[in-house]
Every structure is written in C-alpha cells, then in structure tokens.
XYZ file of C-alpha atoms in Angstrom:
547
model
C 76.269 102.533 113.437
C 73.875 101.247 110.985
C 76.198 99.881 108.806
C 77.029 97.915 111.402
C 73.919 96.983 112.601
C 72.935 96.034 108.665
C 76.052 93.757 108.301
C 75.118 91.711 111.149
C 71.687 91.657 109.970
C 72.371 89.934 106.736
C 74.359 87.300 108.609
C 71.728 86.357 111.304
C 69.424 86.270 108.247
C 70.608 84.582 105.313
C 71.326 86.828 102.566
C 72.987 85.175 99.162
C 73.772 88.480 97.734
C 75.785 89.661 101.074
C 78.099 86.298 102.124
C 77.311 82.571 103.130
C 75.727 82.748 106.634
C 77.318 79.266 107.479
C 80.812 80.675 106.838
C 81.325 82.702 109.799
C 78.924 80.810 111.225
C 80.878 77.967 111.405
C 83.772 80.017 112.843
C 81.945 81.754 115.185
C 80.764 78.213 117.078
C 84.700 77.147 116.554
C 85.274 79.914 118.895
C 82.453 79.733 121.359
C 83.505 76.081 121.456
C 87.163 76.883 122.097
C 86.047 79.422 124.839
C 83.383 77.024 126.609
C 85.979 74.504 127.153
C 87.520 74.692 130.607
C 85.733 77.815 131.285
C 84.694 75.860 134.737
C 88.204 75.993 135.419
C 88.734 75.391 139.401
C 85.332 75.764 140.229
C 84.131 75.774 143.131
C 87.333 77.286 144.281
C 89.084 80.431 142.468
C 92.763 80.367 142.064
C 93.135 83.189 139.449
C 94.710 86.213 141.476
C 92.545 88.632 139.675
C 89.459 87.345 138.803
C 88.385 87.985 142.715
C 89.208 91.371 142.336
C 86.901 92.586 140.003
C 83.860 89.844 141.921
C 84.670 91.330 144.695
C 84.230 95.001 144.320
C 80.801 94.221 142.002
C 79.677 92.708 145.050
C 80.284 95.462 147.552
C 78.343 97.673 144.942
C 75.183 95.373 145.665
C 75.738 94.248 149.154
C 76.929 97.910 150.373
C 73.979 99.387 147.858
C 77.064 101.827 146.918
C 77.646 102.572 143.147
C 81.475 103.762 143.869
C 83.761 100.632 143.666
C 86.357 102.131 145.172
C 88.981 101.054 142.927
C 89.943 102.258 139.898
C 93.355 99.823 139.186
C 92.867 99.035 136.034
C 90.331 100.832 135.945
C 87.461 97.990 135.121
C 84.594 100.305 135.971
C 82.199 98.765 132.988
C 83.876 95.625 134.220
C 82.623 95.947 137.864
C 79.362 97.298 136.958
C 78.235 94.681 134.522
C 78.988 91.954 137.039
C 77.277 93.866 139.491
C 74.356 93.822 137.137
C 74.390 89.533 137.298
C 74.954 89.917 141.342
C 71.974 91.875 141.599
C 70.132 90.106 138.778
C 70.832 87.151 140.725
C 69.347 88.773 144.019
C 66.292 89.751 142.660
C 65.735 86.394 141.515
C 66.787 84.882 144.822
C 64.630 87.678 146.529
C 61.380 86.811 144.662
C 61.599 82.807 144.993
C 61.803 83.910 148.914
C 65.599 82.323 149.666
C 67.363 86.403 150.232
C 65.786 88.485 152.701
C 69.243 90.972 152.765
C 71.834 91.813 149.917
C 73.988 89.906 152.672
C 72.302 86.512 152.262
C 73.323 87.045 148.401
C 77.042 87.671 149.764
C 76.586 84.296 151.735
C 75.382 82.347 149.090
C 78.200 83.131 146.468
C 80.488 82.421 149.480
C 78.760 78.746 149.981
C 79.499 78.036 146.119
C 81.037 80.676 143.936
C 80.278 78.333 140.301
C 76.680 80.391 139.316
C 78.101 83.734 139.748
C 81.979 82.757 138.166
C 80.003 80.703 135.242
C 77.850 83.496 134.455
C 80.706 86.230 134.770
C 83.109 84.109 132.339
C 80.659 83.764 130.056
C 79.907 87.209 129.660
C 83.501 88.103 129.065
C 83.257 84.956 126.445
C 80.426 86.391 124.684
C 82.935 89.992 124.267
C 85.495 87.640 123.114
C 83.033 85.858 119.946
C 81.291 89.035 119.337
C 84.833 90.847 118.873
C 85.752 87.688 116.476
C 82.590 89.061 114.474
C 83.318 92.378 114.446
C 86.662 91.739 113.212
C 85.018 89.503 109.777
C 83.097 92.564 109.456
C 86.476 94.820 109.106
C 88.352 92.835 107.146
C 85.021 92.243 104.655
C 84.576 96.464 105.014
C 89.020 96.851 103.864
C 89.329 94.082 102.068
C 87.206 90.827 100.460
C 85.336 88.371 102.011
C 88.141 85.690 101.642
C 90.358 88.209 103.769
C 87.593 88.483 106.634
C 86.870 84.817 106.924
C 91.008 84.179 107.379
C 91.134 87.205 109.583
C 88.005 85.975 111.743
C 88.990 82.124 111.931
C 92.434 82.992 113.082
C 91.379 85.272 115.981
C 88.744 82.589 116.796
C 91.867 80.301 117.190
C 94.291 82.557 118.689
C 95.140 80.764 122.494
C 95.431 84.528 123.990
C 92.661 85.414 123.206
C 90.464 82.244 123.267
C 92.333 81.533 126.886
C 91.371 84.883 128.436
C 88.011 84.482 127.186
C 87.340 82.480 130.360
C 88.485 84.719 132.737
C 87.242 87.387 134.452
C 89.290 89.975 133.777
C 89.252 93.688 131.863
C 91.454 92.240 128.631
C 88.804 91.019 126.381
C 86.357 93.723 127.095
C 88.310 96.394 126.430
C 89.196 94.640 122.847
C 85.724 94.503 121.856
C 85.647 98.480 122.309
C 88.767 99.738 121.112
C 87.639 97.519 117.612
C 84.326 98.935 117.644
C 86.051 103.105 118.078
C 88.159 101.503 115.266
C 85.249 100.729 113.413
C 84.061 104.695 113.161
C 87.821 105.999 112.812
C 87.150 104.003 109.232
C 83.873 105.907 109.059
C 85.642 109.200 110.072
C 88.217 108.630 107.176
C 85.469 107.968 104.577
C 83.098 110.312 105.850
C 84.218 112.875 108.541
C 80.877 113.547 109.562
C 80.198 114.341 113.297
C 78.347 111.358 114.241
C 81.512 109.569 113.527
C 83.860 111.767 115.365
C 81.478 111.621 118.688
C 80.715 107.994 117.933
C 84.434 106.758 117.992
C 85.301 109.431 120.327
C 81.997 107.454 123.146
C 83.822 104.077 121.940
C 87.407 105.472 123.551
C 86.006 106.826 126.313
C 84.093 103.430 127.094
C 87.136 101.490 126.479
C 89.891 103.343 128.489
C 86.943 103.341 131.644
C 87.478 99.130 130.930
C 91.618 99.473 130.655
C 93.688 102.418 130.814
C 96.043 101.321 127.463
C 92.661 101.139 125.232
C 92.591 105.040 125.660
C 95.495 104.796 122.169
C 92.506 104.148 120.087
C 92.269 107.614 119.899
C 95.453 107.838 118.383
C 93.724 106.425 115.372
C 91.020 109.010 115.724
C 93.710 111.819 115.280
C 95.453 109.603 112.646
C 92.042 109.261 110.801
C 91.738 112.691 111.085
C 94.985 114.183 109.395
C 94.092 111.855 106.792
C 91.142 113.934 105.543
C 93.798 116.740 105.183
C 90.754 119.287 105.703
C 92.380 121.763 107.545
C 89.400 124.188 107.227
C 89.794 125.239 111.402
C 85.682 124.151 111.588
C 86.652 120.879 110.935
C 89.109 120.723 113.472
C 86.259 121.268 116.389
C 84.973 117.816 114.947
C 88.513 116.066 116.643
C 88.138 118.514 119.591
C 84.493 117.410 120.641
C 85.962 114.037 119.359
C 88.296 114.175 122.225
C 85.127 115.484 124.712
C 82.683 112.792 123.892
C 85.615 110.116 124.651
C 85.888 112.292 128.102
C 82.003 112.110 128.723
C 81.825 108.924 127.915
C 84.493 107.988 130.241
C 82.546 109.962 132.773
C 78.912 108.163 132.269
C 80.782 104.881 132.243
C 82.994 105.110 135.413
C 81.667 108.855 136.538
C 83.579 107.772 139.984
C 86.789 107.530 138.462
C 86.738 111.515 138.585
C 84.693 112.463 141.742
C 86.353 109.825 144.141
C 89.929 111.891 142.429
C 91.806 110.947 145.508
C 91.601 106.746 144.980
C 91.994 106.859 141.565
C 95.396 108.456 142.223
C 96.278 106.400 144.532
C 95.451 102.787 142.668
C 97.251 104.326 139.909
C 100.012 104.952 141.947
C 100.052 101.409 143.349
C 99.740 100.035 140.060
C 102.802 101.712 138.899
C 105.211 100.958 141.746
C 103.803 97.564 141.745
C 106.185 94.896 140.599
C 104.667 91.494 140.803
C 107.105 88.816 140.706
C 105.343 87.259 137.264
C 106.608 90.341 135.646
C 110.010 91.252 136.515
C 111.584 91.821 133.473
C 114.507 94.131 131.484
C 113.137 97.681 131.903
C 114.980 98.578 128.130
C 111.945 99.495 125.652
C 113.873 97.388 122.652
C 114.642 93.301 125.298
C 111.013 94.515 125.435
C 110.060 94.634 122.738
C 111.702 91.447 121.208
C 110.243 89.602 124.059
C 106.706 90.582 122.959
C 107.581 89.319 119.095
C 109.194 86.523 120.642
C 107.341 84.794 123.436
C 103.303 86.131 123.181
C 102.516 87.473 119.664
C 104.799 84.177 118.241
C 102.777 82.169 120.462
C 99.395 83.779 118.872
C 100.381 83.699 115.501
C 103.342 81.266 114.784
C 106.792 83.390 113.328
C 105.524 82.302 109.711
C 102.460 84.807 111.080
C 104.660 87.340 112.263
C 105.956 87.385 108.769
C 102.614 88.176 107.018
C 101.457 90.273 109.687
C 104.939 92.361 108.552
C 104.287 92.199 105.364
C 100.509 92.884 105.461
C 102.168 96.418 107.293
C 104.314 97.170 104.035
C 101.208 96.371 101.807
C 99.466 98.628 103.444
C 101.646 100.934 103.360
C 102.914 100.614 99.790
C 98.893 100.576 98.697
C 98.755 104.468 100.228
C 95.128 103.613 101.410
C 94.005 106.012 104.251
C 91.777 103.172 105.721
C 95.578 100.725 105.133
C 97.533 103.491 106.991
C 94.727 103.508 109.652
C 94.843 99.314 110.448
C 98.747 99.524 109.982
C 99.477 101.955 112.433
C 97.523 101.375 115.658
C 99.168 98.014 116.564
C 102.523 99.347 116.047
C 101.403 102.537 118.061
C 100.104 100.094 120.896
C 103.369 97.627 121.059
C 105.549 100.856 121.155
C 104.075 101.595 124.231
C 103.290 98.243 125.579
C 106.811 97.782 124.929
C 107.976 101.326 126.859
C 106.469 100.116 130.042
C 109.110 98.568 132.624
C 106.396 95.415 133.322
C 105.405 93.329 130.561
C 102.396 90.549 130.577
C 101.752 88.579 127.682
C 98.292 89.865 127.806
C 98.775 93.139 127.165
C 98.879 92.209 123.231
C 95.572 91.192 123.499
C 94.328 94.943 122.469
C 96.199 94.642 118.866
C 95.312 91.075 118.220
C 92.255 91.560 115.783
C 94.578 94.486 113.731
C 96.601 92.014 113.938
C 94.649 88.952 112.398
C 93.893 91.638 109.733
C 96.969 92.138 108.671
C 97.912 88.195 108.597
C 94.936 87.612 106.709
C 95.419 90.497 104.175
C 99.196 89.089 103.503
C 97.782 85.764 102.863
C 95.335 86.097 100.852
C 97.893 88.507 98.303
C 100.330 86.037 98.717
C 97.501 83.216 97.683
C 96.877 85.743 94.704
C 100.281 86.281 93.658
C 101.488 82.979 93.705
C 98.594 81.716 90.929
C 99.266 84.568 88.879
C 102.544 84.108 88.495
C 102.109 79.825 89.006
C 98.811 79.490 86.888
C 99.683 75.535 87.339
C 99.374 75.658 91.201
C 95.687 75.872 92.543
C 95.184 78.384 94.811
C 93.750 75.780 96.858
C 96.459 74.458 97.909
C 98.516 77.994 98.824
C 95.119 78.224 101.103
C 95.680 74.650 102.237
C 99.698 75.364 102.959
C 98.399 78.367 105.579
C 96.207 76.072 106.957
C 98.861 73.740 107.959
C 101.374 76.199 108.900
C 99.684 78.407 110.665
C 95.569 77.432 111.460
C 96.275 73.799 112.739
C 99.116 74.795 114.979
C 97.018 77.538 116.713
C 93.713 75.221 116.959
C 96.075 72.542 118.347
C 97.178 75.476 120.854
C 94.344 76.604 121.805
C 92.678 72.874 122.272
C 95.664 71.611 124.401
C 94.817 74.793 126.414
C 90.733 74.275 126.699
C 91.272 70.733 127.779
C 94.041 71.329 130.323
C 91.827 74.290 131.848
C 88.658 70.933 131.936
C 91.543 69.004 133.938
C 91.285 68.940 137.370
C 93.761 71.487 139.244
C 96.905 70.847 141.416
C 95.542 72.927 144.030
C 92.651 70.568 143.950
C 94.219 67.822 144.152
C 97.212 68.960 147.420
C 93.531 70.174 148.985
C 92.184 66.638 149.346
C 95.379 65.155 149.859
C 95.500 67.919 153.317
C 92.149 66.865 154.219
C 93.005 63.065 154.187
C 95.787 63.106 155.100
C 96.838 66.110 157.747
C 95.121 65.754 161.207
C 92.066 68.562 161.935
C 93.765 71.161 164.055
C 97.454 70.579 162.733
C 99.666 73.837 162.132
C 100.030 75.077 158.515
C 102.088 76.853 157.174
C 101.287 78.533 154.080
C 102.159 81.188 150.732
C 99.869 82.395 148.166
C 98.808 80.438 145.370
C 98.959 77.402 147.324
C 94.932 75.177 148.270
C 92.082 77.008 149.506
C 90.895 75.248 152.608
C 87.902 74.985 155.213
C 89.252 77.995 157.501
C 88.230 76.195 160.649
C 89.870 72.819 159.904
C 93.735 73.774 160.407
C 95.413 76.537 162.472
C 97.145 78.348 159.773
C 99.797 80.750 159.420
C 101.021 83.343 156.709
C 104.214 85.644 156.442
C 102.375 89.082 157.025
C 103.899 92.467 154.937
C 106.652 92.933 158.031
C 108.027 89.381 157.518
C 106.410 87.990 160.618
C 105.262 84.853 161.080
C 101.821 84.843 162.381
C 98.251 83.274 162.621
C 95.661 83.335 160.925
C 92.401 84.195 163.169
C 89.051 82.589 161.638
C 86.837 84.685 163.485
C 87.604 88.128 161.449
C 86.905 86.030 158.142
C 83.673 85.938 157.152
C 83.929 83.050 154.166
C 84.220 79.210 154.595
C 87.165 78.524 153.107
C 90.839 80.562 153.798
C 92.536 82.204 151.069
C 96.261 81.831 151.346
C 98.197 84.796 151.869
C 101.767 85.782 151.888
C 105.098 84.944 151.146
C 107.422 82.313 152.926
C 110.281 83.602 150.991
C 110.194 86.836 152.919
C 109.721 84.937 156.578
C 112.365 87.490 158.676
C 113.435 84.398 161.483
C 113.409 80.776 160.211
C 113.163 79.922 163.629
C 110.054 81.099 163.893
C 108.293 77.962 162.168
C 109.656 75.512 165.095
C 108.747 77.668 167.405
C 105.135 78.379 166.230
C 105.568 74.184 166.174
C 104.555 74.071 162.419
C 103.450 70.678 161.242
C 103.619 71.354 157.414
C 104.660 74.124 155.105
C 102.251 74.628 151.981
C 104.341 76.080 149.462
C 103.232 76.775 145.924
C 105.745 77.666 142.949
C 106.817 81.031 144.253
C 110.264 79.139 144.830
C 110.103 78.281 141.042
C 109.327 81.644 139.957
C 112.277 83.278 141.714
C 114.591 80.355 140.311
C 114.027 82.201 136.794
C 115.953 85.287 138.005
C 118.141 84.126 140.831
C 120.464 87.258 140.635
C 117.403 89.459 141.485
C 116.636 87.499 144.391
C 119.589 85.443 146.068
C 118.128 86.085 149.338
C 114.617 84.928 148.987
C 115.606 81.660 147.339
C 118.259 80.912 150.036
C 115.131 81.432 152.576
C 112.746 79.019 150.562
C 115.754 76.068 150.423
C 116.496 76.280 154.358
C 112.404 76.030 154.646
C 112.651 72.867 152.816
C 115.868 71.745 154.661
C 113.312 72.044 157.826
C 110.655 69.451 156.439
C 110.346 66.022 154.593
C 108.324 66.156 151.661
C 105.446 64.545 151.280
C 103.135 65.887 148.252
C 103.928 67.325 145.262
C 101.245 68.055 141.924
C 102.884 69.672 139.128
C 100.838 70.893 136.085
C 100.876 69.196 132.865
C 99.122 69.885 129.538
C 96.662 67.779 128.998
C 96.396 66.223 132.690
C 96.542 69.194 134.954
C 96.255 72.385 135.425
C 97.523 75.002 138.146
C 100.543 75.887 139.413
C 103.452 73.283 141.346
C 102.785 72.606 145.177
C 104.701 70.991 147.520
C 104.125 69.803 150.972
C 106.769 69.329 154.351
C 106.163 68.066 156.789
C 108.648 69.701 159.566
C 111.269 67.306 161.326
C 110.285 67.013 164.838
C 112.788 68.816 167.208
C-alpha cells in the first residue's frame, strides 16, 4: 500500500527523478474532460433504466433511517451506501440552513429537481473512472517502462466504454477501480508473498464483488499469483486460505446485509438470472458469444488493429515467462471466458478487463515501436509512435467525443415531452410503454399495459412524485380493443417496436401487436437520435382514429 501511496506522491509533487508530472497529467484532464462532457445528460429528468435503481434504494437508507437496502441485484452495496452518504450529506446541509425538518422533505426535494443529487452521484462514479486511469499508468510503469504506462493510461482515458459509463450511475466503473487495485497486491503477492499482501488483495476482492458479483474473478489472480511462488511449504498455503477469508470479511463489512437479509439476496439473484431483458437477447452458445464480445464492444474500445496488439501483448507475455506477464495475461482471458459463458451479454460487462487490457495494447506497441527501429535504424521511432496515434488514439478520442457531445444534446424524450405539453389537450388519454417522456402525472390520464396484459390506468394519487414514470409494454396489450374502448387519444410509444424488429423470429407476436397499434392511430411526432444532434431513444406519437 505504500508503494502505492509513494507513486502517487511523486506525481502530485513534481519529482524529475520519478516521471514528468505534466505527462499523465495531461492525460488525466483528457479524461476528466471526456467524462464531464454530457454528464448532465437528461437532467432534470432520468431516462437511464438503472441509474434510479441504485438512487432509489440509497434514499430509502436515509429517508427510512434503515442501513439494509434491500436489494442485493447486482449487488451495488458500496454503490448504494456511498450515494447514501451524498443523500444524507445533502440533508444535513439542508437541515442546518433550516429548509429539512424530516428525512422526507429531503425525499421531496430530490423529487422537485433530481440535477444536485444525479450531478453529484455521476461525478463520483467519474472520479472512480480517472482515478482507475491512474492506477492503471502506475501498473504499466510498475511491469513495464514509463513509455508503456503513458500509452496504456491515455488509451483507457479515451476508451468510449469506459469514458461513457463514467457518467452514469451504475456499479461498472466502481467495481473496475477495485478489481485493479486487488490486482495491484496479486503483483505484490508474486514479488513478495508476504501476508499483508495476501489479506490486502484478498479486502480488495471482497470490496469489489460487494460492488458487482463478476469482480469476485480477481481472485482468480490471487490463486494464480499464488502457484506462481511455487512454495508449497503447507504454512504458506494458510496465506491463500486467510486470503480467501479477508475477501469474505471484507465482503461482509462492505455489504454485511448481503448475508443476514440471506433470504433477498437469493431471491434478487434469482431474478437476475431468469431475467431476460429484451436489450440482451442473444445466442446462448459460449463461442457466437464470444465473437460478439471481440466483435461489437472490445472492437469498439480498441479498434481490430488494438485487438491485434492486445493478442500479441498476450503471447509476449507469455513467451517472456514473467510471473507478473502470466499474471496481466491471464485475468482478462479468465474474465471474457466467463463473460462469454453467460446466456445474456451487455457490452458493459468488458468494462472489468479494460485496463488489463490497455496494458497489454500498450506493451505490444511500444515492442513493436522497438523492434521496428532496430531492425529499420532509418525510420524514427517517432513516427511508429505517430502511426498508433492515427490508427488507433484519434479514432477512439473521435469516439468518445462524438459520444460526450451527443450525451450535451438535448434528448428525444425531451423534446416528444414538450411537444405533449403543447400540443395534447390537459386531461387527454395516453397511452403509454417504457422508455417513452416523463410527464407532470396530473396533466394527462394515462394508461400502461400492467404484468397480466391489461390495459389499465394509471391512478396519481398512490404516486408520490411530480412527474409519471412510464411503465409497461404495449407490445404485450392482451385485447387491442381495449385502447378504443378506454377512448385513448394518443399512444406514446418508444423504440421497443425497434428493438423487437432486430429478432423478429423470437417475437412474431409482439411485433404483429405493435403494427395493428399503429394501424389504430395517425402519427403525429416522431424524434429519433442522432450523433451529434440528439440523444435518447426513437418515439413516436398516434393519435387514435376517431370511431
């Protein structure tokens, strides 16, 4: 741990004999820049279908003055409690200046305007996401050279996963920043194999699989990094066993619900497993998987030109037989094996192995840079560094830019939402889906396809917020006649229809259902997103032919 806290040291303080503060510190404000843009995105309102999740339970905590959050899903325990740390900073505050008499008034004021407590949430996930891009120049500097860390730390700076789920609220970029820091001591455990390391990377697993369950593999490195010492003395092998208990007790002080309240963590697990959101119906065979992960997200991170250093940084490390190259090798292959085993698949589930895998790019890199002027002594080596730099850097800033801008653009949900307002008359009946505008819940009657496939209606007075958050799917509406006779004025669809158009053999049914809805109506709005312009998802508005 003091290593660590001495190589950030001799950053923050300029040190000539260590490396050139303004280096990494000019790729550190790259990526805080990156991250900043956008991060407002949608504000006041909150379209992400997850970020509410994890406000929401860190606001029961403080409102409800209960530490359990009742749900364990992903699990996001550290998650939950460090927002639930700025909720009740933010009461206490509120409190003193006199505005909060009750933990309720604080629920009542995020409710009014949700952009304080979403601002300050995002940008703590955004400070996980620059502090992990400095953590990761401080690895490649520890395995490699300091050429090889500033490469390694500019590209994950750059990467558009990880810069674009910087600004969300979500478990993903959290649970990076830990598994890189247990990574950090697995390094110390292969140099050293003292018990401070063992327990140290063993707290780090522990506090990373209480933020995501898949961050618990880390430890695979830990056992990895411990076959490597090839002591097989059986004293040393207590060191991986209390290893292994300080990942559990760490668990335990970090989410110490997520074993007494047994019977919901089951259960969310459960639901989690038998839960197949329509964003992630894919082929259930481990290898379509698999080449869909090299093909659409970790191409999109890295370019294929990356994806063929990143393969070749795995043979050099390999080929060098370096414990500490075998160690930074194997854990993203370990991780996208099992990503890749699941039946769902999410483009952010690579997040995890992107800094081993910035490693690895910039390792093959800079060795290619080096074995090109040795055996072309008339070719700079400047310009091999200038040739990555237009290959891969500059398409992945470009990315990444296109991305913070269109998140700064104002969002189609936005925009159908005033176009309702103006346009619809106060006390019309709505239809509506998920997805689709947040609106004043007292403005329109609306209705919402409940879990039985019933039409029904939405009733304002069990709703405590302002504004209704759609719900439902019209796609699984049982009676089409239903709509004329709950004498619907408009249907408020969002791109559900679009999203089952991408597998229309899974769902024939459901897609028939959406085009007889929009036989029933005229259309009258539509926003789709476009890069640069807009952001969110497609809507479209009907207005339903009169009978």
């Amino acid at each position: 741990m003091t290593r660590i806290y001495t190589s950030i040291a001799n950053i923050a303080i300029f040190n000539p004999h260590q490396t050139n503060r303004w280096q990494i510190g000019l790729i550190l404000i790259l990526g805080l820049l990156l991250r900043l843009g956008g991060i407002q995105h949608g504000l006041p309102y909150v379209y992400d279908p997850d970020e509410p999740i994890f406000m929401w339970y860190a606001e029961q905590i403080v409102v409800n003055k209960d530490l359990n959050p009742h749900w364990f899903g992903h699990p996001g325990s550290t998650t939950i409690y460090l927002l639930a740390i700025l909720y009740a900073s933010i009461f206490i505050i509120g409190y003193l200046a006199g505005n909060f008499q009750t933990t309720w008034d604080l629920r009542l004021f995020c409710d009014q305007d949700p952009t304080l407590i979403y601002l300050l949430s995002r940008g703590t996930m955004l400070v996980f996401g620059v502090v992990t891009v400095l953590l990761v120049f401080l690895l490649a500097r520890r395995l490699f050279s300091h050429n090889t860390a500033l490469l390694a730390a500019g590209i994950l700076a750059i990467t558009p996963l990880h810069v674009h789920y910087s600004k969300f609220v979500r478990t993903d970029i959290q649970a990076t920043f830990w598994v890189v820091l247990a990574f950090w001591f697995c390094l110390n455990i292969v140099e050293k194999g003292c018990w401070r390391d063992y327990l140290l990377a063993g707290a780090m697993t522990g506090i990373a699989t209480a933020t995501k369950y898949p961050a618990a593999l880390i430890f695979a490195s830990i056992i990895i990094a411990h076959l490597l010492i090839r002591n097989w003395d059986p004293s040393h092998q207590i060191k991986l066993i209390s290893s292994g208990l300080a990942s559990f007790a760490a668990m335990f002080a970090s989410s110490p619900y997520l074993f007494l309240d047994y019977r919901t963590t089951l259960s969310n697990i459960s639901d989690e497993i038998i839960f197949h959101p329509l964003a992630a119906e894919r082929n259930t065979q481990f290898f379509k998987n698999l080449v869909w992960y090299l093909q659409v997200p970790l191409a999109k991170s890295f370019t294929w030109i990356g994806l063929i250093l990143i393969g070749t940084g795995i043979i050099l490390c390999f080929r060098q037989r370096q414990k500490s190259g075998y160690l930074l090798a194997s854990f993203p292959i370990i991780f996208l094996l099992f990503i890749s085993s699941n039946k769902l698949y999410w483009e952010r589930w690579v997040i995890i192995a992107l800094p081993f895998l910035s490693t690895l790019l910039a390792y093959a890199a800079t060795e290619t840079v080096q074995w090109i002027s040795q055996r072309w002594r008339s070719m700079p080596s400047g310009w091999v560094y200038a040739a990555w730099l237009l290959i891969i850097i500059i398409p992945l800033f470009v990315s990444s830019l296109k991305d913070s801008v269109t998140l700064a653009t104002p969002d189609t949900r936005t925009l159908a939402a005033e176009w309702i307002l103006n346009n619809i008359p106060p006390g019309s009946n709505l239809a509506v889906e998920w997805y689709s505008p947040s609106l004043p819940k007292e403005a329109f009657n609306y209705f919402y396809i409940n879990d039985l496939g019933n039409l029904v209606r939405f009733d304002p007075q069990n709703y405590y917020k302002k504004l209704y958050t759609p719900y439902g799917k019209l796609g699984d509406i049982n009676d089409l006649q239903s709509i004329q006779d709950q004498d619907i004025a408009f249907i408020v669809m969002s791109n559900l229809y679009d999203r089952y158009l991408l597998t229309p053999k899974s769902h024939p049914e459901i897609i028939e259902k959406y085009e007889a809805i929009m036989e029933l109506g005229k259309l009258v709005f539509s926003a789709r997103p476009e890069p640069w312009k807009t952001q969110g998802v497609t809507i479209r508005i009907y207005q339903v032919k009169t009978r």
